[in-house]
mmCIF file of C-alpha atoms and ligand atoms in Angstrom:
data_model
loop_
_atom_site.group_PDB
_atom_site.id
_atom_site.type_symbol
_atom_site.label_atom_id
_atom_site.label_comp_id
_atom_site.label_asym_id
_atom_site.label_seq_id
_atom_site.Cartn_x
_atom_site.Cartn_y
_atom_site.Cartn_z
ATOM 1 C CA UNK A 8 11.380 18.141 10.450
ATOM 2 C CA UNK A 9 8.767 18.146 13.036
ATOM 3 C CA UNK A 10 9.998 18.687 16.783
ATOM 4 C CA UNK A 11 7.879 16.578 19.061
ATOM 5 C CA UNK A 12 8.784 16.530 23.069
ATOM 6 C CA UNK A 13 6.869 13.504 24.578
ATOM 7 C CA UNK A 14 6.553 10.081 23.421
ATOM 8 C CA UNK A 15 4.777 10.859 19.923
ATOM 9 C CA UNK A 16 1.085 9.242 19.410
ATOM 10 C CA UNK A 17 0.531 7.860 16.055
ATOM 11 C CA UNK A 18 -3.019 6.836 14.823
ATOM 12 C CA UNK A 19 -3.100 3.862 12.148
ATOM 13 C CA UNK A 20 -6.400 3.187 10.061
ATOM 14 C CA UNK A 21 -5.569 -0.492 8.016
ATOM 15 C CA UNK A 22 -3.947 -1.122 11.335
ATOM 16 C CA UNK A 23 -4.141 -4.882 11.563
ATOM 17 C CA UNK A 24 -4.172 -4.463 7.303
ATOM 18 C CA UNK A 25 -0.780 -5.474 5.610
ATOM 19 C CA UNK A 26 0.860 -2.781 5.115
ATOM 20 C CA UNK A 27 -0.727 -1.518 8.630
ATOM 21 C CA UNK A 28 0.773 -3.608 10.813
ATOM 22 C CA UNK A 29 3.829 -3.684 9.293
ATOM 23 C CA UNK A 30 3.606 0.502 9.630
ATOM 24 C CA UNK A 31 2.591 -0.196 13.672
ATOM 25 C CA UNK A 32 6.081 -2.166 13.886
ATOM 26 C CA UNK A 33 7.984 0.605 12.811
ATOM 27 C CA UNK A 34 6.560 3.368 14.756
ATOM 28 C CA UNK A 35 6.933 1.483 17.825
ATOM 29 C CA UNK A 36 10.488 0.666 16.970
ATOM 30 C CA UNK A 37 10.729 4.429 16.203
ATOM 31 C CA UNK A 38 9.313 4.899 19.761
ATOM 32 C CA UNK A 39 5.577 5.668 19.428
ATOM 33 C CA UNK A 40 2.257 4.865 20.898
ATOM 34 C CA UNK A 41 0.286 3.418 18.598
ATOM 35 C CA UNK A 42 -3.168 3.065 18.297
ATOM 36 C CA UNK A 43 -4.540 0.670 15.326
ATOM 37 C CA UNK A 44 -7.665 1.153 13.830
ATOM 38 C CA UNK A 45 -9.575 -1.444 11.618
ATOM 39 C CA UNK A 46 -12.436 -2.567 10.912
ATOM 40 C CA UNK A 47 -11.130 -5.985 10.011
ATOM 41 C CA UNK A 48 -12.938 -5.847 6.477
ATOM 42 C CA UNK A 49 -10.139 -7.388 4.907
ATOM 43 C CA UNK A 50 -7.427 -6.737 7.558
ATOM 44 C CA UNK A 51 -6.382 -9.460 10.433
ATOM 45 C CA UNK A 52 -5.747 -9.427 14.301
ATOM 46 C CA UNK A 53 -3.594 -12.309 13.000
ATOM 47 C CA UNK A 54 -1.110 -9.390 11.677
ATOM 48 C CA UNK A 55 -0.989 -7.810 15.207
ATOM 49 C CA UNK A 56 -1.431 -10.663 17.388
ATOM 50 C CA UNK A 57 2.247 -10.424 18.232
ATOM 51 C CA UNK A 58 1.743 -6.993 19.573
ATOM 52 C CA UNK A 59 -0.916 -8.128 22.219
ATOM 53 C CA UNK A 60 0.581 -7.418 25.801
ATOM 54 C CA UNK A 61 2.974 -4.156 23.980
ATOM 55 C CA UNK A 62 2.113 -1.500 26.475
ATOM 56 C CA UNK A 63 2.493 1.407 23.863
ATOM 57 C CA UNK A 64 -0.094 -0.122 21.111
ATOM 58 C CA UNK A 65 -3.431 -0.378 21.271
ATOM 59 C CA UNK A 66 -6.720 -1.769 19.064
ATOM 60 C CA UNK A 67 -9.644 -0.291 18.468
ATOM 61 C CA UNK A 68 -11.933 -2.366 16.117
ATOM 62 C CA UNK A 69 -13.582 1.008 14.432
ATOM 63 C CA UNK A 70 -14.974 1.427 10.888
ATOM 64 C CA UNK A 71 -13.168 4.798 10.019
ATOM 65 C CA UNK A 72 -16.425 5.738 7.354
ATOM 66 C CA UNK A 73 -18.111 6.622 10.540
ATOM 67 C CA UNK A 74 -17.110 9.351 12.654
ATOM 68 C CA UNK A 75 -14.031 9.247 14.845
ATOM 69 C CA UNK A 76 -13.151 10.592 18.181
ATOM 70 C CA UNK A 77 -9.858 10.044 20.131
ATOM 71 C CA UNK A 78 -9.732 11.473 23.686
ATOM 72 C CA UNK A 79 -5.810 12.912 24.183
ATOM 73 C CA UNK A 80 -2.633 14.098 22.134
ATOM 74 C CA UNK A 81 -2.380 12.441 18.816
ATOM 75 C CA UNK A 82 0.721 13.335 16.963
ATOM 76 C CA UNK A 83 0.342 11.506 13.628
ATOM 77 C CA UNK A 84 -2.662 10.092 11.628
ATOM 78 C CA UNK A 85 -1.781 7.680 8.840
ATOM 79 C CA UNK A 86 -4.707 6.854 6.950
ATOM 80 C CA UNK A 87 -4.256 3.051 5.527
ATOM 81 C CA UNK A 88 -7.435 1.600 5.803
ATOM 82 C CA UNK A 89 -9.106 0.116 2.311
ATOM 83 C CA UNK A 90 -9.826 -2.760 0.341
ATOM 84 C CA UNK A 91 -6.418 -2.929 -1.769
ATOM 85 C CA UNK A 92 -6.334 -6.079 -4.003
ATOM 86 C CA UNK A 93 -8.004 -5.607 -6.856
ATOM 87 C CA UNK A 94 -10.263 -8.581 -6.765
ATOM 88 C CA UNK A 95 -11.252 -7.089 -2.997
ATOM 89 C CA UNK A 96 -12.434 -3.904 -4.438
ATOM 90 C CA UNK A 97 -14.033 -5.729 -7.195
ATOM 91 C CA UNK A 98 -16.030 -6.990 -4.408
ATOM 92 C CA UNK A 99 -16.433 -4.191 -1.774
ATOM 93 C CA UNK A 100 -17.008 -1.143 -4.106
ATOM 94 C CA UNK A 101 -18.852 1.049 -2.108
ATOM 95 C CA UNK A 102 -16.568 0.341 1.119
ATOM 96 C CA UNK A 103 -13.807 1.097 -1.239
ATOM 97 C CA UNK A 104 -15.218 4.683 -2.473
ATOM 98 C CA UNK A 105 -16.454 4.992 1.370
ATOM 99 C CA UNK A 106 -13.505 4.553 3.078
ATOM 100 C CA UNK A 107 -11.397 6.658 0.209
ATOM 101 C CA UNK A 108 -13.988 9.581 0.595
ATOM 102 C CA UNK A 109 -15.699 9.779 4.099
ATOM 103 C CA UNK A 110 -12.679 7.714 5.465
ATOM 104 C CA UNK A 111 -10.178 10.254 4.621
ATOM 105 C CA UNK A 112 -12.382 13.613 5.695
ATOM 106 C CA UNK A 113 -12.634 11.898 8.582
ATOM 107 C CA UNK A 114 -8.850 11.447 9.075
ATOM 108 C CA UNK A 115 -8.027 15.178 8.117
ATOM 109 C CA UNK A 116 -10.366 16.366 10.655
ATOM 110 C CA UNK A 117 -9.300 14.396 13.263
ATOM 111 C CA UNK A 118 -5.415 15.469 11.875
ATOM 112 C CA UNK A 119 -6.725 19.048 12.498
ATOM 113 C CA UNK A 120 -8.365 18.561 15.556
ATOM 114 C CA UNK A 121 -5.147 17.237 16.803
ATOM 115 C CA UNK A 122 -3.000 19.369 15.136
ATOM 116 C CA UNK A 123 -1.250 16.191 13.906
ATOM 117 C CA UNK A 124 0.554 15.427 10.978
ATOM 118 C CA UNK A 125 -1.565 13.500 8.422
ATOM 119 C CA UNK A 126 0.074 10.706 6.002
ATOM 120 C CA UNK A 127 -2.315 9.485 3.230
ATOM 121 C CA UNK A 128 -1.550 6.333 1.481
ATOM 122 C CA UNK A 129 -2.231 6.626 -1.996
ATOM 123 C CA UNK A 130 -1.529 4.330 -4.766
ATOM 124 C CA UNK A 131 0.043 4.325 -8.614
ATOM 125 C CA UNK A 132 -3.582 3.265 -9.320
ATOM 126 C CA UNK A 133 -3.574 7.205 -9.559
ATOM 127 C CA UNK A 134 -1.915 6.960 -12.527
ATOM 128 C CA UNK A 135 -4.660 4.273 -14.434
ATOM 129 C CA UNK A 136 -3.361 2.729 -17.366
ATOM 130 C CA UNK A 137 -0.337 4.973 -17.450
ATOM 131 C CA UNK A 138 0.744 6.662 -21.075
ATOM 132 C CA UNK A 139 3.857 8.089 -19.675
ATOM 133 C CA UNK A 140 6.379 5.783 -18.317
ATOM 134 C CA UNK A 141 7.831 5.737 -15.912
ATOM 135 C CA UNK A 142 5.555 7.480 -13.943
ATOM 136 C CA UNK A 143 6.558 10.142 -11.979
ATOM 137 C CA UNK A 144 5.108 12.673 -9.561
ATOM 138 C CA UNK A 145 3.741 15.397 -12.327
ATOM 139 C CA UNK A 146 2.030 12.660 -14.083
ATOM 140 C CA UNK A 147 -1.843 13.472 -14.306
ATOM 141 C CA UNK A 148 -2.557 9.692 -15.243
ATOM 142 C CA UNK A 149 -5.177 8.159 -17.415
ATOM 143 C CA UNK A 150 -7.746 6.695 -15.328
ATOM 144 C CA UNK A 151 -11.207 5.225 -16.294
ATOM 145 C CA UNK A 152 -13.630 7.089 -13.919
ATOM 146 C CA UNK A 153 -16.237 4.632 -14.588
ATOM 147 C CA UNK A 154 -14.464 1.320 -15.022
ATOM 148 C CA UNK A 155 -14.555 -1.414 -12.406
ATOM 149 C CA UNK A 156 -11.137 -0.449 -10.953
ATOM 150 C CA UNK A 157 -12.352 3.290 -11.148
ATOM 151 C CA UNK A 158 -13.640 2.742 -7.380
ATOM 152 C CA UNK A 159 -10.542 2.442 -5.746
ATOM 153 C CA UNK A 160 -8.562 4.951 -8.565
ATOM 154 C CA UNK A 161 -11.276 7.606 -7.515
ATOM 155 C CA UNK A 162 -11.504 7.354 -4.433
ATOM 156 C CA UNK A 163 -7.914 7.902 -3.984
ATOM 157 C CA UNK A 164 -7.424 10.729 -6.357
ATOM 158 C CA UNK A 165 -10.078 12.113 -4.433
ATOM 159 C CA UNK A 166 -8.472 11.904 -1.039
ATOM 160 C CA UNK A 167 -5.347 13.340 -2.558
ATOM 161 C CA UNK A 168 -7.194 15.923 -3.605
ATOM 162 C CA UNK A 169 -9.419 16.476 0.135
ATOM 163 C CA UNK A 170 -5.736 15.865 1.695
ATOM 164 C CA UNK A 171 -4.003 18.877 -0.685
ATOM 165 C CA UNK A 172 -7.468 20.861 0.360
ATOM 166 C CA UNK A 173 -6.704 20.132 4.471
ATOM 167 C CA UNK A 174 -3.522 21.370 3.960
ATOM 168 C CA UNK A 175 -4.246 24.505 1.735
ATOM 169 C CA UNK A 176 -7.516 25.977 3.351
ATOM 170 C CA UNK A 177 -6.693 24.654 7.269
ATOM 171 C CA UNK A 178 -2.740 24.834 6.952
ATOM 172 C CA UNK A 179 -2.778 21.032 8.036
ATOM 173 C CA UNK A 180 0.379 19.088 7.760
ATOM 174 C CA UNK A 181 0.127 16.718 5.278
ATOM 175 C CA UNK A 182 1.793 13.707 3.186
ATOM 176 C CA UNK A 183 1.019 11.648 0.226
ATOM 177 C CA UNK A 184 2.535 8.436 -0.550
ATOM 178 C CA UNK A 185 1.738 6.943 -4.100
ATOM 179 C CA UNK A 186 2.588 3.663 -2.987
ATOM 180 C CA UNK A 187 3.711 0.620 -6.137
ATOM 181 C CA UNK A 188 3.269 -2.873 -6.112
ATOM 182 C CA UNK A 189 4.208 -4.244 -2.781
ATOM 183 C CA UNK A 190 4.906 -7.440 -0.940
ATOM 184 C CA UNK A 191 5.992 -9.850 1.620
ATOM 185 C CA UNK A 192 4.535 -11.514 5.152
ATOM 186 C CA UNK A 193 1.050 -10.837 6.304
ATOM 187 C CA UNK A 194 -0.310 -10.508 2.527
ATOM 188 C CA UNK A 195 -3.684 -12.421 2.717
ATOM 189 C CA UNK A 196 -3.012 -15.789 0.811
ATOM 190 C CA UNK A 197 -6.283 -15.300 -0.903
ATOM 191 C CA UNK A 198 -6.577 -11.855 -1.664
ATOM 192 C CA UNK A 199 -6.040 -12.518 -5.588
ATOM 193 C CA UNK A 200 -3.441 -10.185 -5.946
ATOM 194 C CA UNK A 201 -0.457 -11.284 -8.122
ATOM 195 C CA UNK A 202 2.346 -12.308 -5.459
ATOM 196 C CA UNK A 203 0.143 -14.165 -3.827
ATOM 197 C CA UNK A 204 -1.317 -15.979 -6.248
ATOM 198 C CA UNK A 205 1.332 -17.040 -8.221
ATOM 199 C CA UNK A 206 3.263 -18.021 -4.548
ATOM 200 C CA UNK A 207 0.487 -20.487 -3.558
ATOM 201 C CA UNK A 208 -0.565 -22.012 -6.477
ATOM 202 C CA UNK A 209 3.084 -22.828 -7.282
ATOM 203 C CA UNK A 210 3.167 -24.089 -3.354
ATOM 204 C CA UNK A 211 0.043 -26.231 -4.191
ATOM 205 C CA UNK A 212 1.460 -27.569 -7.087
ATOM 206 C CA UNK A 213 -1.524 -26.082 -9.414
ATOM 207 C CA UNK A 214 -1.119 -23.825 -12.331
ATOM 208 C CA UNK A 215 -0.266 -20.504 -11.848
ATOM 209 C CA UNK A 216 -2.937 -18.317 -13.824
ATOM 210 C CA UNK A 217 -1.381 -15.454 -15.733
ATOM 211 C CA UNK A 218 -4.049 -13.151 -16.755
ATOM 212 C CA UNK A 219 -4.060 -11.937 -20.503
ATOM 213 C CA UNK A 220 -0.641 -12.662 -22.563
ATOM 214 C CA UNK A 221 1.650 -12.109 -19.286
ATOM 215 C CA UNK A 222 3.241 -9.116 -21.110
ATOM 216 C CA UNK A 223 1.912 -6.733 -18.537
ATOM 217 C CA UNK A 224 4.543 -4.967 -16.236
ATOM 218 C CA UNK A 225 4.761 -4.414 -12.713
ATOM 219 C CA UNK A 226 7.542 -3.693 -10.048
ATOM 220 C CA UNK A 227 7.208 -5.319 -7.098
ATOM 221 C CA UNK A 228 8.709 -3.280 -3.957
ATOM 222 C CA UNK A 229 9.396 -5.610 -0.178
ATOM 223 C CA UNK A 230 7.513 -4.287 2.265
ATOM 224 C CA UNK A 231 10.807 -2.998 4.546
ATOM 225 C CA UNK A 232 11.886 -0.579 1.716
ATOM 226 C CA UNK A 233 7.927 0.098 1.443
ATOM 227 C CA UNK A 234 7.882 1.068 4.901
ATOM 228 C CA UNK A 235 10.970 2.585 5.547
ATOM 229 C CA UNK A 236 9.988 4.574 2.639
ATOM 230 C CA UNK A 237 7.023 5.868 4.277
ATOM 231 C CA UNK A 238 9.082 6.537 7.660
ATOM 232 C CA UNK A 239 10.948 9.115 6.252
ATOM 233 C CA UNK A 240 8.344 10.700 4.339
ATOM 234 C CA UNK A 241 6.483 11.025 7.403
ATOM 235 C CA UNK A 242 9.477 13.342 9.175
ATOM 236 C CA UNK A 243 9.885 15.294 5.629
ATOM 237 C CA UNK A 244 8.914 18.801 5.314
ATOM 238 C CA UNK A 245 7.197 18.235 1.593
ATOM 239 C CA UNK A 246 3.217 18.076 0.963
ATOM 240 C CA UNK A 247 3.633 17.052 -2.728
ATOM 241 C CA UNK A 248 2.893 12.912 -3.426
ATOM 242 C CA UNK A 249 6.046 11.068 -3.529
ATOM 243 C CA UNK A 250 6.563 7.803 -5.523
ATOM 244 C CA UNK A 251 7.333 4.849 -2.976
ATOM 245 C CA UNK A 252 8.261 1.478 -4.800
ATOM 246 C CA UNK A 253 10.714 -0.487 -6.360
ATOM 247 C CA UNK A 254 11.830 0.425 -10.208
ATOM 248 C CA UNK A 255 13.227 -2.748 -11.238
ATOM 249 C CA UNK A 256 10.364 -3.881 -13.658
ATOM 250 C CA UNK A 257 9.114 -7.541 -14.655
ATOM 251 C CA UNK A 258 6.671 -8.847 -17.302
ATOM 252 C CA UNK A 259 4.365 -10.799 -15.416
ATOM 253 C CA UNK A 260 5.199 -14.068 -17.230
ATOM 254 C CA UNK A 261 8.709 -12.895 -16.207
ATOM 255 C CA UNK A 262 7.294 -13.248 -12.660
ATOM 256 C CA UNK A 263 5.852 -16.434 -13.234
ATOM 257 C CA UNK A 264 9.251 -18.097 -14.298
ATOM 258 C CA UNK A 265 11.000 -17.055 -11.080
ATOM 259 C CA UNK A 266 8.375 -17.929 -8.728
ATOM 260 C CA UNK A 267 8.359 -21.235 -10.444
ATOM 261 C CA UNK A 268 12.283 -21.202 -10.450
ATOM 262 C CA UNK A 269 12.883 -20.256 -6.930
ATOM 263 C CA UNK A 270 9.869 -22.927 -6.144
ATOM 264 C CA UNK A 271 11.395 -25.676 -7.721
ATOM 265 C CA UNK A 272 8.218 -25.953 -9.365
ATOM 266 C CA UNK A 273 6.143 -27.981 -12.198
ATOM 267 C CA UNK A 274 3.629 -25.746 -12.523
ATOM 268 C CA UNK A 275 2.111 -24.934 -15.954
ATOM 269 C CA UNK A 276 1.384 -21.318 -16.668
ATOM 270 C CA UNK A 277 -2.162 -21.176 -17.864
ATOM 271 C CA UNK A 278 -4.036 -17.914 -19.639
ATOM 272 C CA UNK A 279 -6.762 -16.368 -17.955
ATOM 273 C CA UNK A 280 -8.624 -13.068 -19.249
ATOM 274 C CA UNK A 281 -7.042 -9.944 -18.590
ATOM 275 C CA UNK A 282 -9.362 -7.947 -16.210
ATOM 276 C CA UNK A 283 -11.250 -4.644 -17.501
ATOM 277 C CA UNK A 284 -8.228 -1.669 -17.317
ATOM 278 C CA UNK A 285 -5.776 -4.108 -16.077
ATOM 279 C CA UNK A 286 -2.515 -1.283 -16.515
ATOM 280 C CA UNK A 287 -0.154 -2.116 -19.261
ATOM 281 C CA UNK A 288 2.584 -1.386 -17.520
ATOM 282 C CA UNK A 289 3.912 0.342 -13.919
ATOM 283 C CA UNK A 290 7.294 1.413 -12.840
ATOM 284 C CA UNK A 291 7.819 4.343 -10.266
ATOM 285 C CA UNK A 292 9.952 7.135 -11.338
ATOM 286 C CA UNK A 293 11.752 7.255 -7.845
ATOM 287 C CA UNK A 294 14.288 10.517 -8.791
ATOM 288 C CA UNK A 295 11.900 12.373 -5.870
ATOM 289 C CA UNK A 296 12.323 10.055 -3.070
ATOM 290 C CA UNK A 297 15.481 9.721 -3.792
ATOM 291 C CA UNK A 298 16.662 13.172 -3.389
ATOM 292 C CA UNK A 299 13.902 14.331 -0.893
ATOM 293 C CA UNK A 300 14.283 11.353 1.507
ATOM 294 C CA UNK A 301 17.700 9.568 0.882
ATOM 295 C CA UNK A 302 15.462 6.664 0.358
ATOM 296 C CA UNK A 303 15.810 3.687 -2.303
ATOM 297 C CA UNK A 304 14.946 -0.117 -1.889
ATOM 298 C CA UNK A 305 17.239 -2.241 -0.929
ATOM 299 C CA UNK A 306 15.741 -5.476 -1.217
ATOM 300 C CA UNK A 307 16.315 -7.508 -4.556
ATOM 301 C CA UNK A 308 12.766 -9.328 -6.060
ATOM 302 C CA UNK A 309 14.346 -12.384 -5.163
ATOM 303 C CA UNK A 310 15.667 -12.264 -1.449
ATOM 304 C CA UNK A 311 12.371 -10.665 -0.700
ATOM 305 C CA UNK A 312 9.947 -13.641 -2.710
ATOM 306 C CA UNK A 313 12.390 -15.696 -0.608
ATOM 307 C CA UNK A 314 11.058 -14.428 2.580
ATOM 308 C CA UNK A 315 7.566 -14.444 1.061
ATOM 309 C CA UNK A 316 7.780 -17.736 0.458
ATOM 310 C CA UNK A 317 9.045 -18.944 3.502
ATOM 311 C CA UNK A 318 5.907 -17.163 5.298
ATOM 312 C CA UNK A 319 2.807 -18.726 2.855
ATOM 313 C CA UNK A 320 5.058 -22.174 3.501
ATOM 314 C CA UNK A 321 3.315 -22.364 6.637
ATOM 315 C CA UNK A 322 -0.398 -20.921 5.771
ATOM 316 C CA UNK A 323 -0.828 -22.998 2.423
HETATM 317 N N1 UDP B 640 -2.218 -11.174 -12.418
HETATM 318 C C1 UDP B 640 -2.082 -12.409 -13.049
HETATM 319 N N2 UDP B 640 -2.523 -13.517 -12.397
HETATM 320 C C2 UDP B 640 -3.090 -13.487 -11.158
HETATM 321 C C3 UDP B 640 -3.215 -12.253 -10.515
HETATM 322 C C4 UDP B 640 -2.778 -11.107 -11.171
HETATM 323 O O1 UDP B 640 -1.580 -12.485 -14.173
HETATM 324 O O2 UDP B 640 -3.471 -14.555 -10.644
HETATM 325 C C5 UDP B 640 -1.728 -9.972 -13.097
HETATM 326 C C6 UDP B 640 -2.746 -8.842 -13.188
HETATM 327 O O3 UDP B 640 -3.531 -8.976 -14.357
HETATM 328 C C7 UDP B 640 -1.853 -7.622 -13.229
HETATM 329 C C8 UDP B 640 -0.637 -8.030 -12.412
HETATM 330 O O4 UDP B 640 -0.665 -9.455 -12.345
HETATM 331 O O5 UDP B 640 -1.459 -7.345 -14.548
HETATM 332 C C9 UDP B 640 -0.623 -7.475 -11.014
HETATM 333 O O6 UDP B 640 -1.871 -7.737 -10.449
HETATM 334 P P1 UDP B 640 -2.208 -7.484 -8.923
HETATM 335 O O7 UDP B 640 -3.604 -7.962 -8.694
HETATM 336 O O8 UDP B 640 -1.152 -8.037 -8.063
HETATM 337 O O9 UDP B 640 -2.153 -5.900 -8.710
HETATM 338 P P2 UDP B 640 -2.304 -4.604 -9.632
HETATM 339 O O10 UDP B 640 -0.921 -4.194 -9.930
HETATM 340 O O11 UDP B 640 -3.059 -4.946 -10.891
HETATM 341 O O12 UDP B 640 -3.034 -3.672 -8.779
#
């Protein structure tokens, strides 16, 4: 466990981002300062508008590709920033492989600098189109380098790999979450990712597009175990990646159904093509977090696309 004195500074890149903000909520329930950086690419000051007036946060619109100073003690770095939905980093490939790459060295050098802990969010993406399932931590994965999703896949494996380089060359603290399929408020409505989707087109009353034959799986974590997840890796003494997600695992046509059952809905399910690499099938193998942080999710599929819901009611 780390032993920090004064009020503990945490830096946040993806700060006003989904999982971000959510992240800035913790820490200052934990008791930090926060600052948030973003450069609003696809994150929101909508996510941290409530926060406006907080004395301990603070927002600094900053592209994190390009150099970054921070005057004063800075206790934590959690690098979050990047286009995340698929379809975004379909669309923003080279901010994707920027802010994986030059994003991230930047981040461990201002960890070092600081002498701050440094949590990297990484992804199962890692893990491509997995052949061994579940997928735990050893897995090497089977990613296609060169295929559309490969920008965000290598760009993360490589800032595993700068992050496991910061902390064996310059002895800097370090974390890795591979973090699974997660949801819940402040998800962009539009971002094309599968909970989403499926939420507002059902709210619309328009088909809900499953891609391919819906036989692809995916486990879909809430973002409170997400986060809480992430808490207590941040406070472990372990350098390793660690799984964070939810193992309870759905066909996506599975999916479908209960968003259209919970939704009271008419919608028909209609077949779109399956995107290039689109993975088979996900589940975390979540034996390590378990007995390294105490931590498992606690929020069933449905209470949590019941919260979902009730938040893209309103922005529909
Ligand atoms: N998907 C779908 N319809 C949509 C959006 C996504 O059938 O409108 C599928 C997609 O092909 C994938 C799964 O849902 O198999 C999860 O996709 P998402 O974009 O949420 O994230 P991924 O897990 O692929 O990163």
């Amino acid at each position: 466990m780390t032993t920090k004195t004064k009020t503990p500074v945490s830096v946040i890149t993806g700060g006003a981002g989904f999982l971000g903000s959510h992240l800035c909520d913790r820490l200052l329930a934990e008791g930090h300062r926060v600052v948030a950086l973003d450069n609003l690419l696809t994150g929101s000051t909508d996510n941290i508008a409530h926060l406006a007036g907080e004395p301990r946060f603070t927002f600094i619109k900053h592209n994190v590709t390009q150099y970054l100073y921070l005057p004063g003690r800075v206790d934590y770095v959690f690098h979050f920033a990047s286009p995340a939905s698929p379809i975004d980093y379909l669309e923003l490939p080279i901010q994707t492989l920027k802010v994986g790459s030059l994003g991230t060295l930047n981040c461990l050098g201002l960890a070092k600098a600081k002498n701050a802990t440094f949590l990297l969010a990484s992804t199962s993406e890692c893990y491509g189109d997995p052949l061994e399932h579940p997928q735990k931590e050893t897995y090497w994965g089977n990613v296609n380098p060169i295929g559309p999703r490969g920008v965000y896949d290598e760009a993360k494996r490589f800032a595993e790999a700068m992050t496991m380089a910061y902390h064996r060359y310059h002895g800097v603290d370090t974390k890795i979450v591979r973090i699974f399929n997660t949801y819940g408020p402040r998800m962009r409505l539009r971002d094309g990712r599968v909970v989403p989707a499926f939420i507002s087109q059902a709210l619309k009353g328009k088909p809900l597009t499953v891609f391919g034959n819906g036989s692809q799986t995916r486990s879909f974590c809430y973002v409170s175990d997400e986060i809480d997840g992430i808490w207590r890796l941040s406070q472990a003494n372990y350098h390793e990646p660690v799984n964070i997600g939810n193992p309870t695992e759905f066909t996506i046509l599975e999916f479908a159904e209960l968003v259209r059952r919970l939704l009271n809905s008419k919608s028909r399910i209609v077949r779109k093509p399956l995107p290039v690499d689109d993975p088979k099938q996900r589940r975390p193998d979540i034996t390590l977090a378990k007995k390294l942080l105490g931590w498992q999710p606690g929020v069933d599929l449905e209470t949590g696309l019941r919260r979902t819901i009730e938040y893209f009611r309103n922005k529909v």
